[in-house]
Amino acid sequence: METEHRPTREPQRRLNEAMREVVKKEVLKLLHAGIIYPVQDSEWVSPVQVVPKKGEMTVVKNQNNELIPQRTVTGWRMKFIKNFSFLARPLTNLLAKDTSFVFDDTYLEAFHTLKKALVTAPTIQPPDWNAPFEIMCDARDYAVGAVLGQSKDRKHHAISYASKTLTGPQLNYSTTEKELLAVVFAIEKFRSYLIGAKVIIYTDHAALKYLLTKKDAKPRLIRWACYFKSLTLKSVTRKE
């Protein structure tokens, strides 16, 4: 490689089953043509270092005064627990900076609910790559959530759950903007499933249609619209 070139850092991209086969075929073509070649050891590639993501891990102490990353106990099961952020909100608030630690019945109830969810067998199923994916989104004043699933025999089967607590300016979004944020969040979380597949999104307030048809939208809404360009989407407004 020429000396004037410098290495770049690119994030890994997850691929679903269909896209993985396409990429594999293209890589094999390039290998056979001699355009690319495998490298066992290169100064351009560094070992992967796994570190906690900033803001995603809360460290607490147990009764023995030992530090325990609370997110490693419950966070990995967010995709298996429906409405995880809603259920964990009281405990999340308790860990905020300069908050008095008063563990009353509200926090105890949230703790026992999460504890029960952690030992309950998840009712999720593997995806059918030949069937359309369905995303059900919901937004509340303080959190957004989504369910990725598919319909079979007129029944909806969940594949994965996702949710997040709203912070900062997100708490001041309008109801429609929060619904749109829920859709964008869902697409970000489930994108590896959705590329190349038909997607049906169930949402309130006709949020997705509002985003795609508004001509004088805010820059933030225009950026959100870019998430939908590479997907085959159908928006369905839920009936109360």
Short mmCIF file of C-alpha atoms in Angstrom, two decimals:
data_model
loop_
_atom_site.label_atom_id
_atom_site.label_comp_id
_atom_site.label_asym_id
_atom_site.label_seq_id
_atom_site.Cartn_x
_atom_site.Cartn_y
_atom_site.Cartn_z
CA MET A 1 0.00 0.00 0.00
CA GLU A 2 1.32 3.42 -0.90
CA THR A 3 2.93 5.40 1.91
CA GLU A 4 0.78 8.52 1.47
CA HIS A 5 -2.37 6.61 2.38
CA ARG A 6 -3.63 6.73 5.93
CA PRO A 7 -5.82 4.17 7.70
CA THR A 8 -9.46 4.97 8.34
CA ARG A 9 -11.78 3.71 11.02
CA GLU A 10 -15.16 2.43 9.87
CA PRO A 11 -17.92 1.07 12.12
CA GLN A 12 -19.06 -2.49 11.62
CA ARG A 13 -22.35 -2.96 9.81
CA ARG A 14 -24.74 -5.74 10.71
CA LEU A 15 -26.40 -7.58 7.82
CA ASN A 16 -29.47 -9.74 7.68
CA GLU A 17 -29.45 -13.20 6.10
CA ALA A 18 -30.40 -12.04 2.59
CA MET A 19 -27.86 -9.20 2.44
CA ARG A 20 -25.11 -11.36 3.93
CA GLU A 21 -25.38 -13.81 1.03
CA VAL A 22 -25.22 -10.95 -1.49
CA VAL A 23 -22.10 -9.47 0.13
CA LYS A 24 -20.47 -12.92 0.39
CA LYS A 25 -20.92 -13.52 -3.35
CA GLU A 26 -19.44 -10.11 -4.21
CA VAL A 27 -16.42 -10.69 -1.95
CA LEU A 28 -15.79 -14.09 -3.56
CA LYS A 29 -15.93 -12.50 -7.02
CA LEU A 30 -13.31 -9.92 -5.99
CA LEU A 31 -11.11 -12.65 -4.49
CA HIS A 32 -11.26 -14.79 -7.63
CA ALA A 33 -10.51 -11.76 -9.82
CA GLY A 34 -7.44 -10.93 -7.74
CA ILE A 35 -8.73 -7.46 -6.89
CA ILE A 36 -8.61 -8.16 -3.16
CA TYR A 37 -6.69 -10.74 -1.15
CA PRO A 38 -6.84 -12.05 2.43
CA VAL A 39 -4.42 -10.59 4.98
CA GLN A 40 -3.48 -12.52 8.11
CA ASP A 41 -1.46 -9.80 9.83
CA SER A 42 -1.53 -6.11 8.95
CA GLU A 43 -0.33 -2.94 10.60
CA TRP A 44 -3.51 -1.33 9.28
CA VAL A 45 -5.75 -3.51 11.41
CA SER A 46 -5.73 -3.28 15.21
CA PRO A 47 -7.25 -5.76 17.67
CA VAL A 48 -10.81 -5.04 18.76
CA GLN A 49 -10.95 -3.46 22.21
CA VAL A 50 -14.32 -3.82 23.96
CA VAL A 51 -15.08 -0.87 26.25
CA PRO A 52 -18.30 0.35 27.90
CA LYS A 53 -20.22 2.86 25.81
CA LYS A 54 -20.30 6.28 27.44
CA GLY A 55 -23.56 6.87 29.27
CA GLU A 56 -24.79 3.30 28.80
CA MET A 57 -23.44 1.73 31.99
CA THR A 58 -24.30 2.64 35.57
CA VAL A 59 -21.93 1.37 38.24
CA VAL A 60 -23.41 0.61 41.68
CA LYS A 61 -22.15 -1.14 44.81
CA ASN A 62 -23.51 -4.31 46.34
CA GLN A 63 -23.75 -5.16 50.04
CA ASN A 64 -20.06 -6.11 50.08
CA ASN A 65 -19.11 -2.68 48.74
CA GLU A 66 -18.09 -4.25 45.43
CA LEU A 67 -18.67 -2.32 42.22
CA ILE A 68 -21.24 -3.94 39.95
CA PRO A 69 -22.18 -2.61 36.47
CA GLN A 70 -25.96 -2.67 36.75
CA ARG A 71 -26.44 -2.53 32.98
CA THR A 72 -24.61 -5.83 32.55
CA VAL A 73 -27.17 -7.46 34.83
CA THR A 74 -30.34 -6.30 33.07
CA GLY A 75 -29.35 -4.34 29.96
CA TRP A 76 -28.48 -7.34 27.79
CA ARG A 77 -32.07 -8.58 28.10
CA MET A 78 -33.69 -5.37 26.86
CA LYS A 79 -34.48 -7.05 23.53
CA PHE A 80 -36.33 -9.83 25.37
CA ILE A 81 -38.31 -7.70 27.85
CA LYS A 82 -41.28 -5.74 26.58
CA ASN A 83 -41.35 -2.07 27.69
CA PHE A 84 -38.00 -2.39 29.46
CA SER A 85 -37.39 1.37 29.70
CA PHE A 86 -40.90 1.99 31.03
CA LEU A 87 -40.48 -0.69 33.70
CA ALA A 88 -37.00 0.45 34.69
CA ARG A 89 -37.74 4.19 34.74
CA PRO A 90 -38.14 4.50 38.55
CA LEU A 91 -34.78 2.78 39.05
CA THR A 92 -33.18 4.88 36.30
CA ASN A 93 -34.36 8.07 38.02
CA LEU A 94 -32.96 6.84 41.31
CA LEU A 95 -29.47 6.61 39.79
CA ALA A 96 -29.48 10.21 38.53
CA LYS A 97 -26.86 12.60 39.83
CA ASP A 98 -27.60 14.34 43.16
CA THR A 99 -30.73 12.23 43.74
CA SER A 100 -31.51 11.15 47.30
CA PHE A 101 -31.57 7.37 47.61
CA VAL A 102 -35.01 6.67 49.09
CA PHE A 103 -36.07 3.15 48.13
CA ASP A 104 -39.84 3.34 48.66
CA ASP A 105 -42.65 1.12 47.34
CA THR A 106 -42.49 2.61 43.83
CA TYR A 107 -38.88 1.56 43.35
CA LEU A 108 -39.45 -1.78 45.07
CA GLU A 109 -42.33 -2.57 42.72
CA ALA A 110 -40.21 -1.69 39.66
CA PHE A 111 -37.36 -3.84 41.01
CA HIS A 112 -39.59 -6.88 41.53
CA THR A 113 -41.21 -6.41 38.10
CA LEU A 114 -37.80 -6.44 36.38
CA LYS A 115 -36.66 -9.33 38.55
CA LYS A 116 -39.70 -11.34 37.47
CA ALA A 117 -39.14 -10.44 33.82
CA LEU A 118 -35.53 -11.62 34.00
CA VAL A 119 -36.53 -15.13 35.09
CA THR A 120 -39.51 -15.44 32.75
CA ALA A 121 -38.96 -17.32 29.51
CA PRO A 122 -39.13 -14.81 26.61
CA THR A 123 -41.96 -15.41 24.15
CA ILE A 124 -40.01 -14.43 21.05
CA GLN A 125 -39.50 -16.34 17.83
CA PRO A 126 -36.84 -16.37 15.10
CA PRO A 127 -37.62 -14.33 11.96
CA ASP A 128 -39.02 -15.71 8.72
CA TRP A 129 -36.91 -14.00 6.04
CA ASN A 130 -39.57 -14.57 3.38
CA ALA A 131 -42.34 -12.77 5.28
CA PRO A 132 -42.86 -9.01 5.84
CA PHE A 133 -41.64 -7.54 9.12
CA GLU A 134 -44.00 -5.56 11.33
CA ILE A 135 -42.93 -2.81 13.71
CA MET A 136 -45.25 -1.51 16.41
CA CYS A 137 -44.11 1.79 17.89
CA ASP A 138 -45.27 3.70 20.93
CA ALA A 139 -44.20 6.93 22.61
CA ARG A 140 -44.86 8.26 26.07
CA ASP A 141 -43.87 11.46 27.82
CA TYR A 142 -40.56 10.02 29.01
CA ALA A 143 -39.74 7.01 26.80
CA VAL A 144 -40.24 5.36 23.40
CA GLY A 145 -40.56 1.69 22.61
CA ALA A 146 -40.96 -0.68 19.68
CA VAL A 147 -41.67 -4.32 18.92
CA LEU A 148 -40.35 -6.13 15.85
CA GLY A 149 -42.51 -9.05 14.82
CA GLN A 150 -44.28 -10.93 12.07
CA SER A 151 -47.81 -12.21 11.55
CA LYS A 152 -48.45 -15.91 11.09
CA ASP A 153 -51.85 -17.60 11.06
CA ARG A 154 -53.40 -14.21 11.91
CA LYS A 155 -51.35 -13.98 15.09
CA HIS A 156 -48.54 -11.53 15.81
CA HIS A 157 -45.27 -13.13 16.96
CA ALA A 158 -42.63 -10.93 18.58
CA ILE A 159 -39.02 -11.20 17.39
CA SER A 160 -37.35 -8.50 19.47
CA TYR A 161 -38.19 -5.62 21.81
CA ALA A 162 -36.47 -2.24 22.12
CA SER A 163 -37.01 0.85 24.25
CA LYS A 164 -35.15 3.91 25.49
CA THR A 165 -35.65 6.69 28.01
CA LEU A 166 -35.93 10.20 26.59
CA THR A 167 -33.39 12.73 27.77
CA GLY A 168 -32.67 16.44 27.40
CA PRO A 169 -34.45 18.21 24.51
CA GLN A 170 -36.27 15.00 23.54
CA LEU A 171 -38.53 15.45 26.56
CA ASN A 172 -39.80 18.71 25.02
CA TYR A 173 -40.75 17.19 21.66
CA SER A 174 -44.38 17.41 20.59
CA THR A 175 -46.53 14.28 20.65
CA THR A 176 -46.13 13.79 16.89
CA GLU A 177 -42.36 14.29 17.07
CA LYS A 178 -42.10 11.71 19.84
CA GLU A 179 -44.06 9.26 17.70
CA LEU A 180 -41.66 9.94 14.83
CA LEU A 181 -38.70 9.51 17.16
CA ALA A 182 -40.09 6.11 18.16
CA VAL A 183 -40.21 5.07 14.49
CA VAL A 184 -36.65 6.31 13.83
CA PHE A 185 -35.40 4.57 16.98
CA ALA A 186 -37.06 1.31 15.90
CA ILE A 187 -35.52 1.45 12.42
CA GLU A 188 -32.07 2.10 13.90
CA LYS A 189 -32.40 -0.82 16.30
CA PHE A 190 -33.86 -3.31 13.83
CA ARG A 191 -32.15 -2.13 10.63
CA SER A 192 -30.17 -5.35 10.17
CA TYR A 193 -33.48 -7.22 9.89
CA LEU A 194 -35.16 -4.70 7.61
CA ILE A 195 -32.71 -4.15 4.73
CA GLY A 196 -34.12 -5.81 1.62
CA ALA A 197 -37.40 -6.78 3.30
CA LYS A 198 -40.93 -5.38 3.20
CA VAL A 199 -41.71 -3.49 6.40
CA ILE A 200 -45.09 -2.54 7.87
CA ILE A 201 -45.00 0.12 10.59
CA TYR A 202 -47.90 0.55 13.01
CA THR A 203 -47.89 3.94 14.70
CA ASP A 204 -50.21 6.57 16.19
CA HIS A 205 -51.15 10.01 14.84
CA ALA A 206 -50.22 9.09 11.24
CA ALA A 207 -46.70 10.17 12.24
CA LEU A 208 -44.80 8.56 9.38
CA LYS A 209 -47.17 9.94 6.73
CA TYR A 210 -46.82 13.38 8.32
CA LEU A 211 -43.03 13.17 8.04
CA LEU A 212 -42.96 12.04 4.43
CA THR A 213 -45.49 14.63 3.17
CA LYS A 214 -44.56 17.79 5.08
CA LYS A 215 -42.72 20.17 2.72
CA ASP A 216 -41.51 22.78 5.22
CA ALA A 217 -40.34 20.34 7.89
CA LYS A 218 -37.72 21.16 10.49
CA PRO A 219 -34.14 20.08 9.68
CA ARG A 220 -34.43 17.39 12.35
CA LEU A 221 -37.49 15.87 10.65
CA ILE A 222 -35.74 15.98 7.27
CA ARG A 223 -32.78 14.07 8.76
CA TRP A 224 -35.18 11.51 10.17
CA ALA A 225 -36.77 11.06 6.75
CA CYS A 226 -33.41 9.81 5.44
CA TYR A 227 -33.79 6.68 7.57
CA PHE A 228 -36.75 5.58 5.44
CA LYS A 229 -35.25 6.08 1.98
CA SER A 230 -33.52 2.69 1.71
CA LEU A 231 -36.44 0.67 3.09
CA THR A 232 -39.68 -0.62 1.58
CA LEU A 233 -42.16 0.78 4.08
CA LYS A 234 -45.89 0.75 4.54
CA SER A 235 -47.33 2.91 7.31
CA VAL A 236 -50.52 1.85 9.09
CA THR A 237 -52.23 4.11 11.64
CA ARG A 238 -53.43 2.19 14.66
CA LYS A 239 -57.05 2.54 15.70
CA GLU A 240 -57.73 3.18 19.36
#
